[in-house]
Coordinates of C-alpha atoms in Angstrom, one line a residue:
X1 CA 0.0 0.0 0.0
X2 CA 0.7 3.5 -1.1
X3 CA 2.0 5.4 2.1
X4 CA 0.4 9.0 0.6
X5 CA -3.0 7.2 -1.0
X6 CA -5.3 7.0 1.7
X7 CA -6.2 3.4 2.4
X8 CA -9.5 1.7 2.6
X9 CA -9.4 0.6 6.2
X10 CA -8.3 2.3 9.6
X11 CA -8.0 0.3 12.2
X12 CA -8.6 1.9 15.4
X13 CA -6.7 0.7 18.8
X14 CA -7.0 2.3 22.1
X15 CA -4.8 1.2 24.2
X16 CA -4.6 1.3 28.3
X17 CA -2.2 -0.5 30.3
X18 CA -1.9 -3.1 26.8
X19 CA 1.7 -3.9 27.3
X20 CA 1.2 -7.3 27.7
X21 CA -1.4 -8.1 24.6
X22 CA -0.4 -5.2 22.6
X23 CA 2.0 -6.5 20.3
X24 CA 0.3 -9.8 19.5
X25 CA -2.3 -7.3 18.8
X26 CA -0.5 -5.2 16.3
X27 CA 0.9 -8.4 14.9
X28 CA -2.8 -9.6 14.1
X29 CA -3.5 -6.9 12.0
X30 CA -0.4 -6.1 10.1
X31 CA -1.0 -10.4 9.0
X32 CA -4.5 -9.3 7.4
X33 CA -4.6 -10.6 4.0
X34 CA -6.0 -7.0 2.6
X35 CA -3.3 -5.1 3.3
X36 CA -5.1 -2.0 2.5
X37 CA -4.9 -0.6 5.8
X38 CA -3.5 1.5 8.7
X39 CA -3.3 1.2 11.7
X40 CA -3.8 3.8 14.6
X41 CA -3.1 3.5 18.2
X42 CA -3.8 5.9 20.7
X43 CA -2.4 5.2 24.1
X44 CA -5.0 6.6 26.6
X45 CA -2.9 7.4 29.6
X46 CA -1.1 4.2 30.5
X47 CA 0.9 4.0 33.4
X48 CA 3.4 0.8 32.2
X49 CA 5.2 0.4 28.9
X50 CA 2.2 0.4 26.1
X51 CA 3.1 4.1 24.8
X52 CA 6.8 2.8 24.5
X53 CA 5.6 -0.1 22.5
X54 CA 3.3 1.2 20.7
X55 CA 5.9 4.0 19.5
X56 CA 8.2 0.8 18.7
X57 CA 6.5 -0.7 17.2
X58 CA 5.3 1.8 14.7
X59 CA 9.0 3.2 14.2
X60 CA 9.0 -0.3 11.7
X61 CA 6.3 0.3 9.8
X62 CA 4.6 3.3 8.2
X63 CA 1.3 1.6 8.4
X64 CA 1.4 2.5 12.1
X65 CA 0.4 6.0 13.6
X66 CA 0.8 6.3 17.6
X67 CA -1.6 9.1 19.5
X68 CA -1.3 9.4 22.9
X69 CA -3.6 11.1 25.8
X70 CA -3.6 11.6 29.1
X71 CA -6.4 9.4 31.0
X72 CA -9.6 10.3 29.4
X73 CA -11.2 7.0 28.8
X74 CA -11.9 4.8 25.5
X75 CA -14.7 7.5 24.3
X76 CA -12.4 10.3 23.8
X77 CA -9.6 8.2 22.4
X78 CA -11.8 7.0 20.2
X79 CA -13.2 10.5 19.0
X80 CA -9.3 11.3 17.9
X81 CA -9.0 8.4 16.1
X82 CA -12.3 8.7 14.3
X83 CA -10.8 12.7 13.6
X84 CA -7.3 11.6 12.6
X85 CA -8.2 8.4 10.5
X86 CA -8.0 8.6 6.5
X87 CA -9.8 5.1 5.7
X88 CA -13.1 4.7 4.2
X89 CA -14.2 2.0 6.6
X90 CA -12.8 2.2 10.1
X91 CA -12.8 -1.2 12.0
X92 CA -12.8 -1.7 15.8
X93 CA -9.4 -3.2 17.4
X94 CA -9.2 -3.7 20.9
X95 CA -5.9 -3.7 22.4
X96 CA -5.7 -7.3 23.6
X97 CA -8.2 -8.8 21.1
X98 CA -6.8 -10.6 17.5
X99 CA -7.9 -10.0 14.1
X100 CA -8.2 -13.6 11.8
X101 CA -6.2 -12.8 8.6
X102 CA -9.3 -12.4 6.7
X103 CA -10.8 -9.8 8.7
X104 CA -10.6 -6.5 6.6
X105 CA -10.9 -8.4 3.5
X106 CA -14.5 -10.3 4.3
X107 CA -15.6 -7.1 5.6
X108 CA -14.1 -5.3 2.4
X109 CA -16.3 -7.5 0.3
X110 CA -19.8 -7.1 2.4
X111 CA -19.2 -3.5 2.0
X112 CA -18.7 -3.4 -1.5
X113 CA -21.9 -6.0 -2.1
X114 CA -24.1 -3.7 0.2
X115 CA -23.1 0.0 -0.2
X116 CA -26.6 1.0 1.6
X117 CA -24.9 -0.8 4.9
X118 CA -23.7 2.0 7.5
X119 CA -21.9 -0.6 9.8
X120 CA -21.2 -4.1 10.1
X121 CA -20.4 -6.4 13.3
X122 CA -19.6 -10.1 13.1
X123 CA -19.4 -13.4 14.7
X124 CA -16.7 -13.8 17.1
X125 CA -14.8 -16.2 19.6
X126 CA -13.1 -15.9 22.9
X127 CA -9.6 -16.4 23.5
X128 CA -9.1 -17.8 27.2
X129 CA -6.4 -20.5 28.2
X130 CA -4.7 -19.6 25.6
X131 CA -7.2 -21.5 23.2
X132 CA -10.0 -19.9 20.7
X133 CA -13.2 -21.4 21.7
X134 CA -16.6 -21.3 22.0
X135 CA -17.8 -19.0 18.7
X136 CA -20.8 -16.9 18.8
X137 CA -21.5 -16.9 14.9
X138 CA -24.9 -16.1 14.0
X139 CA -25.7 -14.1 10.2
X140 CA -28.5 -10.6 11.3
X141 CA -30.1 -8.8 8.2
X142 CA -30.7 -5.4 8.4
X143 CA -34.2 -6.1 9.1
X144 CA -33.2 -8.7 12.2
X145 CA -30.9 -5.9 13.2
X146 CA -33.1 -3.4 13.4
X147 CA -35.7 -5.5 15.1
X148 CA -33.4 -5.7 18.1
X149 CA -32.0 -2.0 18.0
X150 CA -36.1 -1.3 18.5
X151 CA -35.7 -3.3 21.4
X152 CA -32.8 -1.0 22.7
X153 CA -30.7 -4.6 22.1
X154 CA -27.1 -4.4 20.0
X155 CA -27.2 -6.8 17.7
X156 CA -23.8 -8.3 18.2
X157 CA -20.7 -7.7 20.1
X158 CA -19.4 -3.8 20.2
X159 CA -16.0 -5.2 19.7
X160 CA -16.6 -6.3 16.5
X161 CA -17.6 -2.9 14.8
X162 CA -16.8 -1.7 11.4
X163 CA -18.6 1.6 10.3
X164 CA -18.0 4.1 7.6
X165 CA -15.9 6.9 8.4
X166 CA -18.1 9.6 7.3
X167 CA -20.8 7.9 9.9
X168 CA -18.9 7.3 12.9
X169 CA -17.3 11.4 12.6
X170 CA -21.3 12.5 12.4
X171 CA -22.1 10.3 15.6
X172 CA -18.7 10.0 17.7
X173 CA -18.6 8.3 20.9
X174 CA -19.8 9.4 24.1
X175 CA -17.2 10.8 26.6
X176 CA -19.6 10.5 29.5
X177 CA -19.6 6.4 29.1
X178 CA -16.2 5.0 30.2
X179 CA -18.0 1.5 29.6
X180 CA -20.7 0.2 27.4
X181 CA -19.7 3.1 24.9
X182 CA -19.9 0.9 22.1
X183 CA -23.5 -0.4 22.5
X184 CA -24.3 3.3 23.1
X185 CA -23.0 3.6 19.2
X186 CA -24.6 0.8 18.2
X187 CA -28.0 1.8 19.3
X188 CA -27.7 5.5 17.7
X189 CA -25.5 4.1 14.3
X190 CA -28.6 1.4 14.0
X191 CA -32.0 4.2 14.6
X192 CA -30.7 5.9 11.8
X193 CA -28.8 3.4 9.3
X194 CA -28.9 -0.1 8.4
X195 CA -26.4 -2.2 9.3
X196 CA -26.1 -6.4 9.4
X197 CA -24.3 -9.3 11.5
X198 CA -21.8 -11.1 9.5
X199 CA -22.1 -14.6 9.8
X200 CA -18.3 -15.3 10.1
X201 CA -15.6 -15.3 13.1
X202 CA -13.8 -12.5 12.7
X203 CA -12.2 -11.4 15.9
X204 CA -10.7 -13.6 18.7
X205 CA -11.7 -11.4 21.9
X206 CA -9.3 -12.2 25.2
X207 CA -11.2 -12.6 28.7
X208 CA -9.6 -12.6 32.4
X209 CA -11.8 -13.8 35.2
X210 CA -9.8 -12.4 37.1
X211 CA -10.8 -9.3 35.8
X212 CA -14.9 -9.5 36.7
X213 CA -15.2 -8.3 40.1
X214 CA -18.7 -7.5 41.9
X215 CA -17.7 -3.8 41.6
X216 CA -17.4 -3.5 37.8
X217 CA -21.0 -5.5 37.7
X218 CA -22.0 -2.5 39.3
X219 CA -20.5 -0.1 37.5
X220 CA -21.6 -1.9 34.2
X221 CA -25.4 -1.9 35.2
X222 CA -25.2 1.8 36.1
X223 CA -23.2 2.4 32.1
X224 CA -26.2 0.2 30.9
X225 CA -28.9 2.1 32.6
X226 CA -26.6 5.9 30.8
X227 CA -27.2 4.2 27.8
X228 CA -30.8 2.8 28.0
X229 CA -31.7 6.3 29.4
X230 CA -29.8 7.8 26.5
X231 CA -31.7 5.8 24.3
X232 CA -35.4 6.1 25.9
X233 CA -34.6 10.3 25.8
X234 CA -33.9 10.6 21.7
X235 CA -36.9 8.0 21.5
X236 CA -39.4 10.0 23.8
X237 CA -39.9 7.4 26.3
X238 CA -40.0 7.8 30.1
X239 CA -36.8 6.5 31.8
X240 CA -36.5 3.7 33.5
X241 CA -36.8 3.8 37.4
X242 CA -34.1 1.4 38.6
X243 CA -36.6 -0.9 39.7
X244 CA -37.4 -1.3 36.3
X245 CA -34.1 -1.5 35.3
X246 CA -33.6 -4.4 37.2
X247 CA -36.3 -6.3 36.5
X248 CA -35.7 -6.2 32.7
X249 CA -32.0 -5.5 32.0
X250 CA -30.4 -4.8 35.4
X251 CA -29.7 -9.1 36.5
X252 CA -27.7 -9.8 33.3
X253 CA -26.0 -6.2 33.6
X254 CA -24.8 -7.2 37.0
X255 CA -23.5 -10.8 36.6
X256 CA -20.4 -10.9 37.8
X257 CA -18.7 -13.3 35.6
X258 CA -19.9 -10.9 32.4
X259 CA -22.4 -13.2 31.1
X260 CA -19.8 -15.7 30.2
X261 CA -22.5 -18.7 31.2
X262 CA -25.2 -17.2 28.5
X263 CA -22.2 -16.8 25.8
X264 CA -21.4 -20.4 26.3
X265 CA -24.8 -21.6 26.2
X266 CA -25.3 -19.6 22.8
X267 CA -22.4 -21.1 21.3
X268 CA -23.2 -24.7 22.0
X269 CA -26.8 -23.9 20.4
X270 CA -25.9 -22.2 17.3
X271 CA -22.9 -24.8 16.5
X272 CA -25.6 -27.3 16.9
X273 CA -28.3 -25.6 14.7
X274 CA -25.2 -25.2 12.4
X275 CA -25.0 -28.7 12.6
X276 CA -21.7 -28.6 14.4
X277 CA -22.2 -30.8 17.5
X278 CA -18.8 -32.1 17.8
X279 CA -17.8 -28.1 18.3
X280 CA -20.9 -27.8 20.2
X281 CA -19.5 -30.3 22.5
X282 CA -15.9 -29.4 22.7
X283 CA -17.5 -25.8 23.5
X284 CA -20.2 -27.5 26.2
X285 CA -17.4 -29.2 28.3
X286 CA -14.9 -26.3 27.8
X287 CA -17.3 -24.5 29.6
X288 CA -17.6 -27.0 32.2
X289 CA -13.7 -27.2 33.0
X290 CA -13.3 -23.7 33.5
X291 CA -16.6 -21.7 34.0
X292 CA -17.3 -21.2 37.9
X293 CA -20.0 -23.4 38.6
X294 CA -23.6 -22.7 38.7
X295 CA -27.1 -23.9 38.0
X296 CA -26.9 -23.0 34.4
X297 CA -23.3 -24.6 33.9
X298 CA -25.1 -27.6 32.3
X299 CA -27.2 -25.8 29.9
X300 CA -24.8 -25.9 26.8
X301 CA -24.1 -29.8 27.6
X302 CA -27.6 -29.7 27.1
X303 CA -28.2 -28.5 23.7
X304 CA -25.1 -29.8 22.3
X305 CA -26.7 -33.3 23.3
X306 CA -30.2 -32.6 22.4
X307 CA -32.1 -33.3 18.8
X308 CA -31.9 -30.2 16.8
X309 CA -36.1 -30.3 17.2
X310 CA -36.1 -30.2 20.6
X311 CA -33.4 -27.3 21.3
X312 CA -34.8 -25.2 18.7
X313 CA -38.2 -25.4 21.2

């Protein structure tokens, strides 16, 4: 690629405290097969080696731009990026989350068979143990899409956005959400363009239990509730007391392990329907090894061993 032509895709990292993913990161994306890319990092204040790094790691490669902030959150580093990128199509890239090879060039041919589509999100895995497992791979239309944005329901995983550039600078992410700012977008991307789930893995996204504590359920719920109200204001709806938060969003918001027992359960079904029960399986007793246990730990043994009939009721 053409270091003065602008390129079809930015890729857009922010980057906080990354110094331990951050390079297998980088190395992710510069392996796309569509090279047609750059790649910006902004480091958002981080307190151990990631602006280092990221400053390294671009002095190899011109593909590489490095911003860096003090601590504002993901929202404003975000915003910059958005304002500094010179791609067509700018594409989501946490900083300890991997891109499959053919990333930017499956979404480079939805975009060019559907130039009515605003944004896209895919199907994704999670990366845990060191192993990719359990996908969550399930094709949305516009039409199923905006079905569930009606609902005040993203479609897919936040992580997994790739939007226009021209759309993302008119909307921009909120500052005031230092979580859940990507389901805020979503939800204001999707009331005003279409936009579609692609039916492929395309991002390997990295948990840590360690890193679900009680307190971030909390503070989750009460980003959830920001963006809900946010939603239930442009929409002319009365906001939700937190009563009735709780009784239809709030539970899931607050589970401490991040819904990681629903995600499991989903994967098992959909590889199943897919008629993938040997993955369905694999995914089902993954689950059991490592999950913490609960009542619901069994549910995805369950549908990867029931008849397609029976799970689909």
């Amino acid at each position: 690629m053409s270091t003065s032509a602008a390129p079809r895709f930015s890729v857009l990292c922010s980057a906080y405290n990354a110094e331990a993913t951050l390079e297998a990161t980088v190395a992710s994306v510069l392996a796309q097969s569509c090279g047609d890319f750059e790649l910006l990092i902004t480091d958002d204040g981080s307190t151990d080696g990631t602006l280092a790094l990221a400053r390294r790691l671009a002095a190899g490669d011109p593909r590489i731009r490095v911003l860096a902030q003090d601590n504002a959150g993901k929202s404003v580093a975000m915003n910059a990026m958005i304002a500094a990128a010179r791609g067509a199509i700018l594409v989501m890239q946490d900083a300890d989350d991997l891109s499959p090879p053919e990333r930017l060039a499956v979404l480079a041919g939805r975009f060019d068979a559907r130039p009515e589509l605003g944004l896209a999100l895919s199907g994704y895995a999670l990366l845990w143990h060191g192993h990719v497992v359990a996908p969550r791979v399930q094709e949305k239309s516009p039409a199923d899409c905006a079905a569930e944005i009606a609902q005040m329901r993203s479609p897919g995983h936040d992580a997994t956005i790739a939007v226009r550039r021209e759309i993302a600078a008119g909307f921009g992410f909120e500052p005031a959400l230092r979580t859940c700012q990507g389901m805020d977008f979503i939800l204001r991307v999707g009331e005003a363009h279409p936009m579609e789930v692609i039916g492929r893995c395309l991002l390997h996204y990295r948990i840590s239990m360690t890193s679900n504590t009680r307190a971030q359920a909390e503070r989750r719920a009460r980003m959830i509730k920001l963006a809900h109200d946010r939603a239930r204001t442009r929409r002319g709806l009365a906001l939700y007391s937190w009563e009735a938060f709780d009784t239809n969003v709030g539970a899931l918001a607050r589970d401490p392990h991040n819904q990681l027992h629903a995600h499991f359960t989903d994967s098992a079904f959909l590889q199943m329907m897919a008629g993938d029960r040997r993955g369905a399986l694999a995914t089902a007793l993954f689950g059991l090894r490592h999950l913490p246990w609960r009542r619901d730990s069994l549910k995805p043994v369950v549908y990867a061993l029931a008849p397609r009939a029976l799970a689909r009721r």
